[in-house]
Amino acid sequence: MPESDSKFSVKRGLTFITGLVECLCFAGAVFGWASLVFVLKEEGYFSSMCVNTTTVNGTQSLDCSAQDEQFSLVFTIASFLNNFLTLPNGFLFDRFGTTVARLFGIFLYTMGTLMVSFSTAALGYLLFPALSLLAVGGILFLMTNMQVGNLFGSRRSTIITLYNGAFDSSSALFLIIKLLHEAGISLRGSFLFLSACSVAHILRTLFLLPRNFIPYPLPDHYTYGMNCGKSETERTEVATNSPHKTAEEAPLTKDAPVKQERSFRECVMSRFFVWHLLWLSVMQLRHYLFIGTLNPMLQRLTAGESSLVSQYTNAFAVTQLCGVLCAPWNGLIMDRHKSKPRAAGETEQEADLRASVLSLFLTALQCVLFSVCASSPSLPLQYLTFVLQVLNRSFLYGGNAAFLSVAFPSCHFGKLYGLVMALSAVFSILQYPCFALVKGALNGDPLYVNIALTLLSLLAFIHPLSVYLHCRRLASQRSKSRDITTSS
């Protein structure tokens, strides 16, 4: 192996590993909210909202439904902004490149951790901006890391889904903080340590990521990081140093024809984008409502027994660690055709779309099964619910990014990813009125809301059916073209 190729392989491996650690340990921490809520309740956050009530049999009890509603509102706002602000973040990434987007994300994340560390029970309202900053900064970590998949060619979808799985697993970070809190480490100390870790994020940005983007497919002798654009040949310099080069503008050979890509507007108005948005939105709403209401749900099923609530909260957080193991299965499903010869006349994009049908279908099926289990009032069954939830969430977000990367031009990926996340965020706001409905008119019983969400999840099957019919129509057209050519 030439020395330059050897150096590239080492750097590529280091980039991949450090990106995986970054996503696994930081990016999606906000989705471990149930573990942090347990700590915050012990610290007395929003405890003034708990009131003494008299039950029908005359006994006194402490009603903390207003406190639970306040915690739910914190998560609702953070999860909404996590998705909605992905749209401007996508434009920021596409316009200014990796370095600017990451430095902005690091700034937001550090401010969020500092706000949590200096918050107190008396300053509980600092949680609103703090969790929102953590969410938005974390999604920027994920967005700028997903392009690392472009370095791995035929395993591109697998790497993208792996990073999304690591993002899901990072929700276990708050479990670690919970366990440290039980061992005597203060909440402030834990979050100050997370703030200090921003130094590592900055170093990785400067040394192991490109200033602009990682193109796909990779040009010959591609370099990135501190030496981005510095290469052995003029061709490498042109391919890697131009701030306007994208995957579509960096062909592998000089004689390769320039492909006319669809405009951003054409992508947004396409049937694929609309059904994909519906597919993501209905399942994401189900997950957000489950995560945001997990603590009060466990309080209800355990009759308020603190040790059982802690046990199930820990079990939920531990299962989140498995997200990084589950997500690559989805990538392997989407990449399984790479080693097989394509049908005559079939393009690589058509093969990618055909491979995505099974992934989209399995994700929708998992969501329905998860929703059915979550609707059950059986406490032991919630262990299975936790497993199905992390499996489905890993498939959902990894499949979302992978599908956008194969169905649309990569020059629009940041904008399309941001737009689909932003629009799905608007839909996810429904989680708060659903929670208020359960706490109010339904007297704490979420059965009817869970049934409605399960039925709503069935709409997700429209998307894989649409892609399947599209692929079958293309195959039929190729077959007719071959028949005409043969007969002539």
PDB file of C-alpha atoms in Angstrom, residues 256-418:
ATOM      1  CA  ALA A 256     -17.549  11.867 -16.905  1.00  0.00           C
ATOM      2  CA  PRO A 257     -20.763  13.587 -18.043  1.00  0.00           C
ATOM      3  CA  VAL A 258     -22.168  16.288 -15.813  1.00  0.00           C
ATOM      4  CA  LYS A 259     -25.453  15.081 -14.348  1.00  0.00           C
ATOM      5  CA  GLN A 260     -28.335  17.557 -14.221  1.00  0.00           C
ATOM      6  CA  GLU A 261     -29.501  17.395 -10.621  1.00  0.00           C
ATOM      7  CA  ARG A 262     -32.978  18.244  -9.390  1.00  0.00           C
ATOM      8  CA  SER A 263     -33.453  21.624  -7.749  1.00  0.00           C
ATOM      9  CA  PHE A 264     -34.174  21.912  -4.038  1.00  0.00           C
ATOM     10  CA  ARG A 265     -37.747  22.952  -4.814  1.00  0.00           C
ATOM     11  CA  GLU A 266     -38.302  19.912  -7.049  1.00  0.00           C
ATOM     12  CA  CYS A 267     -37.053  17.655  -4.252  1.00  0.00           C
ATOM     13  CA  VAL A 268     -39.379  19.213  -1.679  1.00  0.00           C
ATOM     14  CA  MET A 269     -42.417  18.997  -3.980  1.00  0.00           C
ATOM     15  CA  SER A 270     -41.784  15.342  -4.853  1.00  0.00           C
ATOM     16  CA  ARG A 271     -44.021  12.504  -3.704  1.00  0.00           C
ATOM     17  CA  PHE A 272     -41.071  10.825  -2.006  1.00  0.00           C
ATOM     18  CA  PHE A 273     -40.443  13.811   0.255  1.00  0.00           C
ATOM     19  CA  VAL A 274     -44.102  14.179   1.270  1.00  0.00           C
ATOM     20  CA  TRP A 275     -44.573  10.518   2.188  1.00  0.00           C
ATOM     21  CA  HIS A 276     -41.189  10.410   3.885  1.00  0.00           C
ATOM     22  CA  LEU A 277     -42.189  13.407   6.010  1.00  0.00           C
ATOM     23  CA  LEU A 278     -45.407  11.638   7.049  1.00  0.00           C
ATOM     24  CA  TRP A 279     -43.448   8.420   7.766  1.00  0.00           C
ATOM     25  CA  LEU A 280     -41.050  10.274  10.082  1.00  0.00           C
ATOM     26  CA  SER A 281     -43.613  12.554  11.749  1.00  0.00           C
ATOM     27  CA  VAL A 282     -46.120   9.982  12.974  1.00  0.00           C
ATOM     28  CA  MET A 283     -43.449   7.693  14.428  1.00  0.00           C
ATOM     29  CA  GLN A 284     -41.461  10.525  15.956  1.00  0.00           C
ATOM     30  CA  LEU A 285     -44.554  11.838  17.737  1.00  0.00           C
ATOM     31  CA  ARG A 286     -45.089   8.387  19.255  1.00  0.00           C
ATOM     32  CA  HIS A 287     -41.518   8.274  20.542  1.00  0.00           C
ATOM     33  CA  TYR A 288     -41.473  11.826  21.886  1.00  0.00           C
ATOM     34  CA  LEU A 289     -44.689  11.352  23.835  1.00  0.00           C
ATOM     35  CA  PHE A 290     -43.381   8.085  25.288  1.00  0.00           C
ATOM     36  CA  ILE A 291     -40.054   9.607  26.406  1.00  0.00           C
ATOM     37  CA  GLY A 292     -41.634  12.793  27.732  1.00  0.00           C
ATOM     38  CA  THR A 293     -44.256  10.923  29.793  1.00  0.00           C
ATOM     39  CA  LEU A 294     -42.157   7.939  30.892  1.00  0.00           C
ATOM     40  CA  ASN A 295     -41.625   9.166  34.446  1.00  0.00           C
ATOM     41  CA  PRO A 296     -45.321   9.875  35.221  1.00  0.00           C
ATOM     42  CA  MET A 297     -46.275   6.612  33.468  1.00  0.00           C
ATOM     43  CA  LEU A 298     -43.926   4.652  35.739  1.00  0.00           C
ATOM     44  CA  GLN A 299     -45.228   6.584  38.737  1.00  0.00           C
ATOM     45  CA  ARG A 300     -48.739   5.441  37.837  1.00  0.00           C
ATOM     46  CA  LEU A 301     -47.863   1.789  37.124  1.00  0.00           C
ATOM     47  CA  THR A 302     -45.761   1.440  40.307  1.00  0.00           C
ATOM     48  CA  ALA A 303     -48.236   3.341  42.496  1.00  0.00           C
ATOM     49  CA  GLY A 304     -45.494   5.886  43.220  1.00  0.00           C
ATOM     50  CA  GLU A 305     -42.946   3.442  44.662  1.00  0.00           C
ATOM     51  CA  SER A 306     -39.661   5.332  44.220  1.00  0.00           C
ATOM     52  CA  SER A 307     -37.363   2.282  44.134  1.00  0.00           C
ATOM     53  CA  LEU A 308     -39.394   0.647  41.340  1.00  0.00           C
ATOM     54  CA  VAL A 309     -39.506   3.898  39.375  1.00  0.00           C
ATOM     55  CA  SER A 310     -35.716   4.151  39.669  1.00  0.00           C
ATOM     56  CA  GLN A 311     -35.297   0.496  38.627  1.00  0.00           C
ATOM     57  CA  TYR A 312     -37.392   0.864  35.475  1.00  0.00           C
ATOM     58  CA  THR A 313     -35.848   4.241  34.658  1.00  0.00           C
ATOM     59  CA  ASN A 314     -32.407   2.622  34.804  1.00  0.00           C
ATOM     60  CA  ALA A 315     -33.614  -0.275  32.655  1.00  0.00           C
ATOM     61  CA  PHE A 316     -34.921   2.153  30.038  1.00  0.00           C
ATOM     62  CA  ALA A 317     -31.651   4.095  29.990  1.00  0.00           C
ATOM     63  CA  VAL A 318     -29.556   0.921  29.733  1.00  0.00           C
ATOM     64  CA  THR A 319     -31.553  -0.285  26.721  1.00  0.00           C
ATOM     65  CA  GLN A 320     -30.783   3.038  25.014  1.00  0.00           C
ATOM     66  CA  LEU A 321     -27.141   1.959  24.906  1.00  0.00           C
ATOM     67  CA  CYS A 322     -28.172  -0.765  22.478  1.00  0.00           C
ATOM     68  CA  GLY A 323     -29.128   1.828  19.858  1.00  0.00           C
ATOM     69  CA  VAL A 324     -25.582   1.839  18.503  1.00  0.00           C
ATOM     70  CA  LEU A 325     -25.824  -1.953  18.058  1.00  0.00           C
ATOM     71  CA  CYS A 326     -29.278  -1.932  16.457  1.00  0.00           C
ATOM     72  CA  ALA A 327     -28.847   0.889  13.934  1.00  0.00           C
ATOM     73  CA  PRO A 328     -26.201  -0.797  11.716  1.00  0.00           C
ATOM     74  CA  TRP A 329     -28.658  -3.613  10.992  1.00  0.00           C
ATOM     75  CA  ASN A 330     -30.730  -1.069   9.115  1.00  0.00           C
ATOM     76  CA  GLY A 331     -27.672   0.147   7.217  1.00  0.00           C
ATOM     77  CA  LEU A 332     -26.766  -3.418   6.280  1.00  0.00           C
ATOM     78  CA  ILE A 333     -30.312  -3.927   4.965  1.00  0.00           C
ATOM     79  CA  MET A 334     -29.928  -0.839   2.770  1.00  0.00           C
ATOM     80  CA  ASP A 335     -26.382  -1.749   1.636  1.00  0.00           C
ATOM     81  CA  ARG A 336     -27.058  -5.449   1.042  1.00  0.00           C
ATOM     82  CA  HIS A 337     -27.370  -5.016  -2.732  1.00  0.00           C
ATOM     83  CA  LYS A 338     -23.955  -3.342  -3.130  1.00  0.00           C
ATOM     84  CA  SER A 339     -22.116  -6.635  -3.630  1.00  0.00           C
ATOM     85  CA  LYS A 340     -24.647  -7.955  -6.152  1.00  0.00           C
ATOM     86  CA  PRO A 341     -24.742  -7.087  -9.859  1.00  0.00           C
ATOM     87  CA  ARG A 342     -27.503  -4.673 -10.795  1.00  0.00           C
ATOM     88  CA  ALA A 343     -30.212  -5.527 -13.281  1.00  0.00           C
ATOM     89  CA  ALA A 344     -29.605  -4.485 -16.875  1.00  0.00           C
ATOM     90  CA  GLY A 345     -30.204  -0.745 -17.220  1.00  0.00           C
ATOM     91  CA  GLU A 346     -30.726  -0.225 -13.486  1.00  0.00           C
ATOM     92  CA  THR A 347     -28.952   2.800 -12.021  1.00  0.00           C
ATOM     93  CA  GLU A 348     -27.259   2.802  -8.635  1.00  0.00           C
ATOM     94  CA  GLN A 349     -29.902   5.157  -7.240  1.00  0.00           C
ATOM     95  CA  GLU A 350     -32.694   2.809  -8.364  1.00  0.00           C
ATOM     96  CA  ALA A 351     -30.927  -0.100  -6.658  1.00  0.00           C
ATOM     97  CA  ASP A 352     -30.560   1.992  -3.486  1.00  0.00           C
ATOM     98  CA  LEU A 353     -34.265   2.868  -3.529  1.00  0.00           C
ATOM     99  CA  ARG A 354     -35.252  -0.752  -4.051  1.00  0.00           C
ATOM    100  CA  ALA A 355     -33.094  -1.768  -1.085  1.00  0.00           C
ATOM    101  CA  SER A 356     -34.689   0.911   1.106  1.00  0.00           C
ATOM    102  CA  VAL A 357     -38.211  -0.552   0.811  1.00  0.00           C
ATOM    103  CA  LEU A 358     -37.578  -3.331   3.336  1.00  0.00           C
ATOM    104  CA  SER A 359     -35.943  -0.870   5.752  1.00  0.00           C
ATOM    105  CA  LEU A 360     -38.880   1.550   5.586  1.00  0.00           C
ATOM    106  CA  PHE A 361     -41.419  -1.263   6.042  1.00  0.00           C
ATOM    107  CA  LEU A 362     -39.648  -2.862   9.018  1.00  0.00           C
ATOM    108  CA  THR A 363     -39.354   0.526  10.733  1.00  0.00           C
ATOM    109  CA  ALA A 364     -43.104   1.131  10.445  1.00  0.00           C
ATOM    110  CA  LEU A 365     -43.864  -2.390  11.685  1.00  0.00           C
ATOM    111  CA  GLN A 366     -41.582  -1.959  14.707  1.00  0.00           C
ATOM    112  CA  CYS A 367     -43.323   1.285  15.619  1.00  0.00           C
ATOM    113  CA  VAL A 368     -46.767  -0.350  15.634  1.00  0.00           C
ATOM    114  CA  LEU A 369     -45.522  -3.195  17.860  1.00  0.00           C
ATOM    115  CA  PHE A 370     -43.805  -0.725  20.195  1.00  0.00           C
ATOM    116  CA  SER A 371     -46.940   1.406  20.426  1.00  0.00           C
ATOM    117  CA  VAL A 372     -49.114  -1.628  21.243  1.00  0.00           C
ATOM    118  CA  CYS A 373     -46.781  -2.662  24.085  1.00  0.00           C
ATOM    119  CA  ALA A 374     -46.551   0.907  25.401  1.00  0.00           C
ATOM    120  CA  SER A 375     -50.358   1.025  25.557  1.00  0.00           C
ATOM    121  CA  SER A 376     -50.489  -1.956  27.916  1.00  0.00           C
ATOM    122  CA  PRO A 377     -50.917  -1.235  31.667  1.00  0.00           C
ATOM    123  CA  SER A 378     -48.686  -4.219  32.520  1.00  0.00           C
ATOM    124  CA  LEU A 379     -45.518  -3.058  34.304  1.00  0.00           C
ATOM    125  CA  PRO A 380     -43.285  -6.101  33.462  1.00  0.00           C
ATOM    126  CA  LEU A 381     -44.235  -5.741  29.782  1.00  0.00           C
ATOM    127  CA  GLN A 382     -42.514  -2.366  29.737  1.00  0.00           C
ATOM    128  CA  TYR A 383     -39.147  -4.145  29.530  1.00  0.00           C
ATOM    129  CA  LEU A 384     -40.206  -5.364  26.085  1.00  0.00           C
ATOM    130  CA  THR A 385     -41.511  -1.871  25.311  1.00  0.00           C
ATOM    131  CA  PHE A 386     -38.064  -0.430  26.080  1.00  0.00           C
ATOM    132  CA  VAL A 387     -36.379  -2.921  23.731  1.00  0.00           C
ATOM    133  CA  LEU A 388     -38.820  -2.257  20.877  1.00  0.00           C
ATOM    134  CA  GLN A 389     -38.536   1.494  21.445  1.00  0.00           C
ATOM    135  CA  VAL A 390     -34.758   1.640  21.112  1.00  0.00           C
ATOM    136  CA  LEU A 391     -34.811  -0.746  18.131  1.00  0.00           C
ATOM    137  CA  ASN A 392     -37.432   1.307  16.340  1.00  0.00           C
ATOM    138  CA  ARG A 393     -35.836   4.653  17.179  1.00  0.00           C
ATOM    139  CA  SER A 394     -32.484   3.438  15.846  1.00  0.00           C
ATOM    140  CA  PHE A 395     -34.096   2.311  12.593  1.00  0.00           C
ATOM    141  CA  LEU A 396     -36.167   5.500  12.355  1.00  0.00           C
ATOM    142  CA  TYR A 397     -33.449   8.144  12.480  1.00  0.00           C
ATOM    143  CA  GLY A 398     -30.784   6.101  10.727  1.00  0.00           C
ATOM    144  CA  GLY A 399     -33.257   5.199   7.987  1.00  0.00           C
ATOM    145  CA  ASN A 400     -34.370   8.825   7.706  1.00  0.00           C
ATOM    146  CA  ALA A 401     -30.860  10.083   6.988  1.00  0.00           C
ATOM    147  CA  ALA A 402     -29.934   7.122   4.768  1.00  0.00           C
ATOM    148  CA  PHE A 403     -33.088   7.455   2.642  1.00  0.00           C
ATOM    149  CA  LEU A 404     -32.558  11.180   2.098  1.00  0.00           C
ATOM    150  CA  SER A 405     -28.959  10.477   1.056  1.00  0.00           C
ATOM    151  CA  VAL A 406     -29.991   7.954  -1.637  1.00  0.00           C
ATOM    152  CA  ALA A 407     -33.275   9.454  -2.866  1.00  0.00           C
ATOM    153  CA  PHE A 408     -32.099  13.041  -3.395  1.00  0.00           C
ATOM    154  CA  PRO A 409     -28.930  14.827  -4.609  1.00  0.00           C
ATOM    155  CA  SER A 410     -26.293  15.066  -1.892  1.00  0.00           C
ATOM    156  CA  CYS A 411     -25.827  18.803  -2.576  1.00  0.00           C
ATOM    157  CA  HIS A 412     -29.260  19.300  -0.956  1.00  0.00           C
ATOM    158  CA  PHE A 413     -28.791  16.830   1.904  1.00  0.00           C
ATOM    159  CA  GLY A 414     -28.283  19.399   4.681  1.00  0.00           C
ATOM    160  CA  LYS A 415     -31.280  21.473   3.603  1.00  0.00           C
ATOM    161  CA  LEU A 416     -33.575  18.474   3.064  1.00  0.00           C
ATOM    162  CA  TYR A 417     -32.526  16.854   6.334  1.00  0.00           C
ATOM    163  CA  GLY A 418     -33.134  20.142   8.125  1.00  0.00           C
TER     164      GLY A 418
END
